[in-house]
Coordinates of N, CA and C and ligand atoms in Angstrom, one line a residue:
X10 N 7.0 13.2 -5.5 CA 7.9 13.3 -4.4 C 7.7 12.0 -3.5
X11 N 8.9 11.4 -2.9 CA 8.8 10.2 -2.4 C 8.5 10.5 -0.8
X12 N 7.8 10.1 -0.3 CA 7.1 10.7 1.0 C 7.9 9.3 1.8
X13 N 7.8 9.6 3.8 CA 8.9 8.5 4.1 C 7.4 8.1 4.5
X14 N 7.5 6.4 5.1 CA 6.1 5.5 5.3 C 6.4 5.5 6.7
X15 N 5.5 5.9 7.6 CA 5.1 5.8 8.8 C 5.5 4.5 9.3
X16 N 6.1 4.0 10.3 CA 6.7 2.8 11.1 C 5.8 2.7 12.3
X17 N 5.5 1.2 12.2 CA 4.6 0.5 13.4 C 5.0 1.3 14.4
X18 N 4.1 1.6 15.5 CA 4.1 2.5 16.2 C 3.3 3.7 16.5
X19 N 3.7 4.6 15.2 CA 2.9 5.5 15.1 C 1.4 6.0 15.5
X20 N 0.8 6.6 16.6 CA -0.7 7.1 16.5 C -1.6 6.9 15.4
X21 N -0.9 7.5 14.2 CA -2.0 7.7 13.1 C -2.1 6.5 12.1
X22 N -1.1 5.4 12.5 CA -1.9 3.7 12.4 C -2.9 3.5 13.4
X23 N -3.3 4.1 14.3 CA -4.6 3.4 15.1 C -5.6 4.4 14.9
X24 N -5.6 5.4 14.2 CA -6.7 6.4 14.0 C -7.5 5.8 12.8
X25 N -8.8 6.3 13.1 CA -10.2 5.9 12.0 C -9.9 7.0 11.4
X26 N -9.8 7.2 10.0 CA -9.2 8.2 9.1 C -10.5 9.0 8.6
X27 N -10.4 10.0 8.5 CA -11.7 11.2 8.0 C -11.9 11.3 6.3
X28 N -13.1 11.2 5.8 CA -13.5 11.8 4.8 C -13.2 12.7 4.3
X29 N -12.8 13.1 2.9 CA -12.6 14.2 2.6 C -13.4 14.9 1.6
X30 N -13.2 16.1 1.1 CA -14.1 16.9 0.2 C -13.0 17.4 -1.1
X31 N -13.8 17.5 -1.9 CA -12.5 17.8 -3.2 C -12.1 19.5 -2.9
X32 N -12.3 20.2 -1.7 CA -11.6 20.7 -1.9 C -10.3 21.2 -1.0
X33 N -9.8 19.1 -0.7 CA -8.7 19.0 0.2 C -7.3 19.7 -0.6
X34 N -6.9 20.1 0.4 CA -5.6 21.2 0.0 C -4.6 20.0 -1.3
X35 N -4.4 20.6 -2.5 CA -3.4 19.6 -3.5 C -3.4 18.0 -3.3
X36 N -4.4 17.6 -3.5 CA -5.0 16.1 -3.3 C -4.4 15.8 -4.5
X37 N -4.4 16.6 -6.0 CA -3.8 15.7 -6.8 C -2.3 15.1 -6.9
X38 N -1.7 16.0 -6.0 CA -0.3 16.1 -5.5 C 0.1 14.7 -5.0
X39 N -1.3 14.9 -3.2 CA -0.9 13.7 -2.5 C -0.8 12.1 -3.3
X40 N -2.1 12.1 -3.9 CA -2.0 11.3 -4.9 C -0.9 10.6 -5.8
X41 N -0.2 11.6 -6.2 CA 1.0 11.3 -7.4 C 1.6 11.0 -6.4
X42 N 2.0 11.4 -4.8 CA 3.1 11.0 -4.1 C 2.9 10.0 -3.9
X43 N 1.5 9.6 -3.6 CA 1.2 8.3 -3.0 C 1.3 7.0 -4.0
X44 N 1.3 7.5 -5.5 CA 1.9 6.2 -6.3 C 3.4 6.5 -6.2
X45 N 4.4 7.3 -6.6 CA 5.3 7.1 -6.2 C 5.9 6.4 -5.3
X46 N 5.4 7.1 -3.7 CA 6.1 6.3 -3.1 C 5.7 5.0 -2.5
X47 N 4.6 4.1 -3.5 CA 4.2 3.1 -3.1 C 5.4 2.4 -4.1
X48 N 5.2 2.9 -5.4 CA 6.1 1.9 -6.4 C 7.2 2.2 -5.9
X49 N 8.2 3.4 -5.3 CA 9.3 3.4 -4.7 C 9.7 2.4 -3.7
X50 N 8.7 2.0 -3.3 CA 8.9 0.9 -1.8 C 8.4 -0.5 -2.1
X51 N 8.5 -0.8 -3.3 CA 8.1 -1.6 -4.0 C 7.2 -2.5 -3.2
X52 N 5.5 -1.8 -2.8 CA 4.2 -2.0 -2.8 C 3.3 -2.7 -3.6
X53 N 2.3 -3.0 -3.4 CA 1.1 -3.1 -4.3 C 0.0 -2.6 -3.7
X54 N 0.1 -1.8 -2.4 CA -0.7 -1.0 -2.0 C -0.5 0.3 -1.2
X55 N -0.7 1.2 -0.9 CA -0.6 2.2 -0.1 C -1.6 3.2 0.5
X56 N -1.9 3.5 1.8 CA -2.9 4.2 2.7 C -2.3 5.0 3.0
X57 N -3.2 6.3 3.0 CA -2.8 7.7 3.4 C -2.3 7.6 4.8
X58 N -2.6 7.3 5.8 CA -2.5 7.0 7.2 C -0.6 7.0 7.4
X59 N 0.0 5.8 6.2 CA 1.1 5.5 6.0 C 2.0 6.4 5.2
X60 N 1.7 7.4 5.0 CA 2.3 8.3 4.6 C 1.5 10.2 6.0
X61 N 1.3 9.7 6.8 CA 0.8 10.5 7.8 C -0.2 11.3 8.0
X62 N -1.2 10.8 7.4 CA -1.9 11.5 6.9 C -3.8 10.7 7.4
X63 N -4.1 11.4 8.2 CA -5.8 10.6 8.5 C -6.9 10.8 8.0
X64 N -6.6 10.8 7.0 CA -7.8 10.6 5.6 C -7.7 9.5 5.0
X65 N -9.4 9.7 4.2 CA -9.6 8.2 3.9 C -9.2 7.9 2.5
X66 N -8.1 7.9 1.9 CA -7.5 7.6 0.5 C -6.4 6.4 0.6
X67 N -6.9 5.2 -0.3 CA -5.3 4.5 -0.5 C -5.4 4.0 -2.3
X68 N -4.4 3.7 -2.5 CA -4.3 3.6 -3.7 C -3.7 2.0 -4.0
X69 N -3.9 1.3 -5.1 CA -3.7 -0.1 -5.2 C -3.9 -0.6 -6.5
X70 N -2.5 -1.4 -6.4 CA -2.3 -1.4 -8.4 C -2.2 -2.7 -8.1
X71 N -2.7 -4.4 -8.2 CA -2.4 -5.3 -8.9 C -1.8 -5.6 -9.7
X72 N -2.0 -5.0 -10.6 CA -1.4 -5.3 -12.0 C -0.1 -6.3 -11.9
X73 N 1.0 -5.1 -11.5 CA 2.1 -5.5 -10.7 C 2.3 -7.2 -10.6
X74 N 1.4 -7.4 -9.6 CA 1.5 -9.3 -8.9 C 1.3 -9.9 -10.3
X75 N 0.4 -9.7 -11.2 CA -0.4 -10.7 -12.1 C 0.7 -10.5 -13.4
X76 N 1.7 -9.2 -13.5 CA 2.7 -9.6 -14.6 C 4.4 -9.9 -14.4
X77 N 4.0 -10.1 -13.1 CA 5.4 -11.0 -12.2 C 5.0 -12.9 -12.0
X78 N 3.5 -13.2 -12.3 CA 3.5 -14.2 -11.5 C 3.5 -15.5 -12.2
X79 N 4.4 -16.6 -11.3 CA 4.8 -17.8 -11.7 C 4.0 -18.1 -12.7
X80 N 4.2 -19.3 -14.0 CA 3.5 -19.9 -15.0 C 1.9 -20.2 -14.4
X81 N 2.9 -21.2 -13.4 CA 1.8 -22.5 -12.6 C 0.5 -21.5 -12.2
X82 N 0.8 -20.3 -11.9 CA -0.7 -19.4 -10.8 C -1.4 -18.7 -12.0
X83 N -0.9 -19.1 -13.1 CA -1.6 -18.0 -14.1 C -3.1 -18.8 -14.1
X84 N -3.9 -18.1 -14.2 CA -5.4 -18.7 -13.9 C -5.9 -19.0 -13.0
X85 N -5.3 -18.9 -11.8 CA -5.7 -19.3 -10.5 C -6.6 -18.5 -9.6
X86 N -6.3 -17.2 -10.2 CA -7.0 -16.1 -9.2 C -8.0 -15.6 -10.5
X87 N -9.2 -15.1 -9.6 CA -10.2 -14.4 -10.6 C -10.1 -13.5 -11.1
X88 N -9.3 -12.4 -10.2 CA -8.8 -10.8 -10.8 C -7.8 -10.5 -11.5
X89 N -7.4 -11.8 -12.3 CA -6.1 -11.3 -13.0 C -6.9 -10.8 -14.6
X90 N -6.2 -9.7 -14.4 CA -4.9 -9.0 -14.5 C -5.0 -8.2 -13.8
X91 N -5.7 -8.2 -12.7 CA -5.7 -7.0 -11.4 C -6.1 -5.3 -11.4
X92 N -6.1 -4.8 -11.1 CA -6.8 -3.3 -10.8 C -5.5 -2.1 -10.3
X93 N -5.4 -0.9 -10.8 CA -4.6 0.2 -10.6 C -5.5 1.1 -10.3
X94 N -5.8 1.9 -9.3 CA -7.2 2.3 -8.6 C -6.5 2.9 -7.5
X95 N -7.5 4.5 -7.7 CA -7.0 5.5 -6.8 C -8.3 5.3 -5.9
X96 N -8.2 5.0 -4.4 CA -9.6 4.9 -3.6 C -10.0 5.7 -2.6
X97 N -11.2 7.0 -2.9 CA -10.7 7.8 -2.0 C -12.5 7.7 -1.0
X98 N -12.6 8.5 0.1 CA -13.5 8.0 1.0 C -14.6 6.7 0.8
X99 N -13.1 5.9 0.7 CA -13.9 4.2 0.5 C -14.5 3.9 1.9
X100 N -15.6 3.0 1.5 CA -16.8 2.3 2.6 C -17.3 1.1 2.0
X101 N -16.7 0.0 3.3 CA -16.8 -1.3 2.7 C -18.6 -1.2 3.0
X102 N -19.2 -2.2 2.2 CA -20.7 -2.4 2.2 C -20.7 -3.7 2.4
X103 N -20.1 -4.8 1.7 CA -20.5 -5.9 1.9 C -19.2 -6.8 1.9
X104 N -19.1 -7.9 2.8 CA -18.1 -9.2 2.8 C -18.6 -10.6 2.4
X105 N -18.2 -11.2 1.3 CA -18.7 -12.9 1.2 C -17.8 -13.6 1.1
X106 N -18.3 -15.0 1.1 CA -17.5 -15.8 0.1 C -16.3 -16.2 1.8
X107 N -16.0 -17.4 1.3 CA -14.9 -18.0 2.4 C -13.2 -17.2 2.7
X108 N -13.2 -17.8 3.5 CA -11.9 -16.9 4.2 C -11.1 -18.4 3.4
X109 N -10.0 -17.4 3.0 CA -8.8 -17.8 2.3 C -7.8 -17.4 2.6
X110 N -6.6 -18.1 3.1 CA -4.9 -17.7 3.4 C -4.0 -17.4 2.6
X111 N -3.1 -16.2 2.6 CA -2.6 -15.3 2.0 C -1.3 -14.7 2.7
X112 N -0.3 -15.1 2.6 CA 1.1 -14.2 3.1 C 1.3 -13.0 3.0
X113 N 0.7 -11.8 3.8 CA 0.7 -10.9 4.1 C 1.8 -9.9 4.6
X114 N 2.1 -8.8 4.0 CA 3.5 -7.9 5.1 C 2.3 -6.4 4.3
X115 N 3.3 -5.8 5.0 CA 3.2 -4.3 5.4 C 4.1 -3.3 5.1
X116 N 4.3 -2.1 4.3 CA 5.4 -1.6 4.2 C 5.7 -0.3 5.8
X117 N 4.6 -0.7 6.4 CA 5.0 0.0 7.9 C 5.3 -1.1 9.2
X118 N 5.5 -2.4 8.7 CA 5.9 -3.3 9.4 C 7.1 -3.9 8.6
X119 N 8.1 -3.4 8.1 CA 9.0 -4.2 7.6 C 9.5 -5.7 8.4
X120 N 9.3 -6.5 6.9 CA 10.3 -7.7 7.6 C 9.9 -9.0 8.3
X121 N 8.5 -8.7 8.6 CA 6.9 -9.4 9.1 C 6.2 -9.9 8.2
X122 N 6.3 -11.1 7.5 CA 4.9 -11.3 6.8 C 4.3 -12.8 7.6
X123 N 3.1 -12.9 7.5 CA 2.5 -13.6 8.1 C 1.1 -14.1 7.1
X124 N 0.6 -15.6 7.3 CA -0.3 -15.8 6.6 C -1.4 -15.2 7.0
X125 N -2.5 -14.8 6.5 CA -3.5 -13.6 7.1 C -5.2 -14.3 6.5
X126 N -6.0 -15.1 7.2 CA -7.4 -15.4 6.7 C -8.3 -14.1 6.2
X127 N -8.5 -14.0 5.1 CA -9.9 -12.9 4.8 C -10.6 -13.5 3.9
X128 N -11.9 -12.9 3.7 CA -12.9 -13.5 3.1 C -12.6 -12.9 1.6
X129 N -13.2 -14.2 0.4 CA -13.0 -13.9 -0.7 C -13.5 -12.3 -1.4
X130 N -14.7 -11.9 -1.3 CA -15.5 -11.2 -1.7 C -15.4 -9.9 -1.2
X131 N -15.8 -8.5 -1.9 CA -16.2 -7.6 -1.4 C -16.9 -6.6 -2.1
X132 N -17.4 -6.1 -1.1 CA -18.2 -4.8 -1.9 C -18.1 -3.5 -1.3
X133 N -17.6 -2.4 -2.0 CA -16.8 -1.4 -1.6 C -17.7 0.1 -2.2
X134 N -18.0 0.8 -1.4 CA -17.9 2.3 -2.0 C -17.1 3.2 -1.7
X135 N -17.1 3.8 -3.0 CA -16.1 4.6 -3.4 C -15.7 6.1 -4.1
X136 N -15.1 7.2 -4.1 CA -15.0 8.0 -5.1 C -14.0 7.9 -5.9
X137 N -13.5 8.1 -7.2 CA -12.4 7.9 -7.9 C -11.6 9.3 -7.6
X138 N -10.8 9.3 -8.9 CA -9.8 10.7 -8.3 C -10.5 11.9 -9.1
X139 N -11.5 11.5 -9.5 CA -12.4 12.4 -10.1 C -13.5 13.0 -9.4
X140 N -13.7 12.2 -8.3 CA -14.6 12.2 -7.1 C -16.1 12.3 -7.7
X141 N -16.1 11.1 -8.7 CA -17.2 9.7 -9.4 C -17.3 8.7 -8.2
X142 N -19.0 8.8 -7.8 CA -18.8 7.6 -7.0 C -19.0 6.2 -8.0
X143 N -19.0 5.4 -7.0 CA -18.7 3.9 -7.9 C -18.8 2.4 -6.2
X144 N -19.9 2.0 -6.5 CA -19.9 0.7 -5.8 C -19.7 -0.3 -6.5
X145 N -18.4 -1.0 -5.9 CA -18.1 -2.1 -7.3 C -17.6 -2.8 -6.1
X146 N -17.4 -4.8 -7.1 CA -17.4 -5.9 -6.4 C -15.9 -6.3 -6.8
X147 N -15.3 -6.9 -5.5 CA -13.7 -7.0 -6.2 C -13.5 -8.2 -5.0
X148 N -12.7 -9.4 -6.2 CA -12.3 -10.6 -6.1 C -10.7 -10.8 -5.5
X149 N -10.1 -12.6 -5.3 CA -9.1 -12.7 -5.0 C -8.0 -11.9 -4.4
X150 N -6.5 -11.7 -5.5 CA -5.6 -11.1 -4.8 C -6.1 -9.2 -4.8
X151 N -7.0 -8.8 -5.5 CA -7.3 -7.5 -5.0 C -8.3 -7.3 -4.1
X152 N -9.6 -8.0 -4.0 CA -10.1 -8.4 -2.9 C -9.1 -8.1 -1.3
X153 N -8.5 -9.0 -1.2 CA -7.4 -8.9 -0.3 C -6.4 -7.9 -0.2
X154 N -5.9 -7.2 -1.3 CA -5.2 -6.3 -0.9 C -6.1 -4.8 -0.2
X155 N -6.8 -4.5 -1.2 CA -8.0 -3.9 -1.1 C -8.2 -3.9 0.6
X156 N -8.6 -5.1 1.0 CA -9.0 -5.1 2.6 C -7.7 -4.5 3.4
X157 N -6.5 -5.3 3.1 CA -5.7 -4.3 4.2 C -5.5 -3.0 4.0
X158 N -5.5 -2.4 2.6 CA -5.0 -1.2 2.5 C -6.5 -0.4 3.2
X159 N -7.8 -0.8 3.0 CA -9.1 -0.2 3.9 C -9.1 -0.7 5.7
X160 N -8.4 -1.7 6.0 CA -8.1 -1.5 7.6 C -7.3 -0.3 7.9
X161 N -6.3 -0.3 7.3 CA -5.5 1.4 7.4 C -6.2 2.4 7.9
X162 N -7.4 2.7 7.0 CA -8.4 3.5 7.4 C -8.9 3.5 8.4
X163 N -9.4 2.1 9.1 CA -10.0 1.8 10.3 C -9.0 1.6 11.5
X164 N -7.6 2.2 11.4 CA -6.8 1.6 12.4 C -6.1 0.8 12.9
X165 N -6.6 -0.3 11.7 CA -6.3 -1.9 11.6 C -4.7 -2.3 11.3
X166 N -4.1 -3.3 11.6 CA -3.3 -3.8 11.5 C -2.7 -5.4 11.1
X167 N -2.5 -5.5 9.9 CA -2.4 -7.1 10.0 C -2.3 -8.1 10.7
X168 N -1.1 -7.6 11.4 CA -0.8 -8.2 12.8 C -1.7 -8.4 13.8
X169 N -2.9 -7.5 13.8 CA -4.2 -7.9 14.6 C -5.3 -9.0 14.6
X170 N -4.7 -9.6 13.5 CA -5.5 -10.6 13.0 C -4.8 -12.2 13.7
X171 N -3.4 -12.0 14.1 CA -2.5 -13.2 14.4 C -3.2 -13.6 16.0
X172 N -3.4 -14.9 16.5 CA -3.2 -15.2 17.6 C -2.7 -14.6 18.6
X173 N -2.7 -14.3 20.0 CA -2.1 -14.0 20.8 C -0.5 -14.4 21.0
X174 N -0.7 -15.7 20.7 CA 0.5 -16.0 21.0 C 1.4 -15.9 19.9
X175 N 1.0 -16.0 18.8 CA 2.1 -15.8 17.8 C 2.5 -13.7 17.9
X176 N 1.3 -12.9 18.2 CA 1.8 -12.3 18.7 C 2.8 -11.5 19.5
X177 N 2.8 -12.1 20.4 CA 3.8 -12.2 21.2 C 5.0 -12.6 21.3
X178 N 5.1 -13.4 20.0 CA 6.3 -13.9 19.9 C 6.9 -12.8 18.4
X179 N 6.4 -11.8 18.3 CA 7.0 -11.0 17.4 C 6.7 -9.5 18.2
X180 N 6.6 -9.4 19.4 CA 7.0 -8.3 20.3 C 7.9 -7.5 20.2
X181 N 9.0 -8.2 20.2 CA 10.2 -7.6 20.3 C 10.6 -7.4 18.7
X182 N 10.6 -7.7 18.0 CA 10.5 -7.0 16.4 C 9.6 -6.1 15.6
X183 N 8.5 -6.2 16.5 CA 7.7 -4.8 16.6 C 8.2 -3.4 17.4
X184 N 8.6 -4.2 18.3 CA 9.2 -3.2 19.1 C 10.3 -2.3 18.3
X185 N 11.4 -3.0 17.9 CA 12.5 -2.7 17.5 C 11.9 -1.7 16.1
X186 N 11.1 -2.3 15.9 CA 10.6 -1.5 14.5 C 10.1 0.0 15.1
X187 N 9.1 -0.2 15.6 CA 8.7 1.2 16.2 C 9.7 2.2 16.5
X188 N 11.0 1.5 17.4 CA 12.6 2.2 18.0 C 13.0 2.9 16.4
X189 N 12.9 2.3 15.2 CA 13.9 2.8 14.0 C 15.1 1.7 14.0
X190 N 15.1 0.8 15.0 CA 15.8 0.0 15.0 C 15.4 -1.5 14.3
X191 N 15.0 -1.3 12.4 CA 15.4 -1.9 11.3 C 15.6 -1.6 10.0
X192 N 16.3 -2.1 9.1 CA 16.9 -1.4 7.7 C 16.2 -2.0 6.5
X193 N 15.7 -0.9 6.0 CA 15.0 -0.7 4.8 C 15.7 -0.1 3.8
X194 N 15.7 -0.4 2.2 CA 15.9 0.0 1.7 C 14.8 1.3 1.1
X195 N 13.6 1.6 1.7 CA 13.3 2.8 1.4 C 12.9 3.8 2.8
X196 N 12.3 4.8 2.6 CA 12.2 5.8 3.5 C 11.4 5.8 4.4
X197 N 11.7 6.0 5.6 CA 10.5 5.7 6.6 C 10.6 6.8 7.4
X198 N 9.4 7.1 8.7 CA 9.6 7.7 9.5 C 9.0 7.1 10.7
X199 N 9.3 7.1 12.0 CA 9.7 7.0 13.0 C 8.8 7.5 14.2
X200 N 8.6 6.9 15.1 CA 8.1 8.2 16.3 C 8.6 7.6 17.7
X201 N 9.1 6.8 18.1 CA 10.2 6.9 19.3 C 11.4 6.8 19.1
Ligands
NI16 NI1 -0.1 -2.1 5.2

């Protein structure tokens, strides 16, 4: 089922998302909705938060970028051919490695993308959808995706990362977003 994505604005983008236990009501459900309607919205990541939900689950396929991408980048990033990975009460442990720039959007910020510094490296715990834990090390473009779709969890917002001023200079397009007043080709929901 294709669930609508939460629009900037929303409460439960600034909420720190709770832990869960395997015996959260039809988790395998939420799950299958949550690849649906990430590939429906054509994603490469998706957080529970963004589909309304304040738990700590997002889900994130690579794959995707690495068999879309130009000749020239093939070999460029370390994680190709990238990762399809269900992430459920993930806990970052460790950050390394240099901050690198990356054009970033949001499918709860339509229409916004901005270049975004984060560090190469990370180190993540995790349960799978099997609820197997697993601390593992993850590189480049999933590295990075990885980290925004785990800010979700924390509240975070890409946009939090921009200067003041460039901030402010996308006010009023945040705003409008929040209102419902921008068009998407997939489903969203709303709260003013
Ligand atoms: Ni996002």
């Amino acid at each position: 089922m294709i669930l609508p994505i939460v629009a900037y604005g929303a409460p439960v983008l600034r909420k720190v998302a709770g832990d869960i236990n395997q015996d959260y009501p039809q988790l395998d459900k939420l799950i299958d909705d949550m690849w649906e309607t990430m590939y429906y919205s054509n994603g490469v990541g998706l957080a529970a938060p963004q589909v309304n939900k304040d738990i700590r689950i997002f889900v994130v396929d690579t794959e995707q970028i690495f068999s879309n991408i130009d000749e020239e980048d093939q070999g460029k990033y370390p994680d190709e051919p990238g990762v399809k990975k269900v992430f459920i009460n993930a806990h970052l442990k460790q950050v390394e490695g240099e901050e690198w720039p990356y054009n970033e959007g949001c499918l709860s910020i339509p229409k916004i993308r901005e270049d975004i510094m984060r560090p190469e490296t990370i180190v993540l715990e995790y349960l799978d959808e099997n609820f197997q834990p697993h601390t593992e090390s993850f590189n480049g473009i999933t590295a990075r995706v990885i980290q925004h779709e785990y800010d979700h969890l924390e509240g975070k917002l890409f946009i939090d990362y921009l200067k003041p001023l460039k901030r402010k200079m996308l006010q009023g397009k945040l705003s409008d977003i929040s209102k419902g007043k921008v068009k998407v080709d997939y489903k969203m929901m709303f709260s003013k």
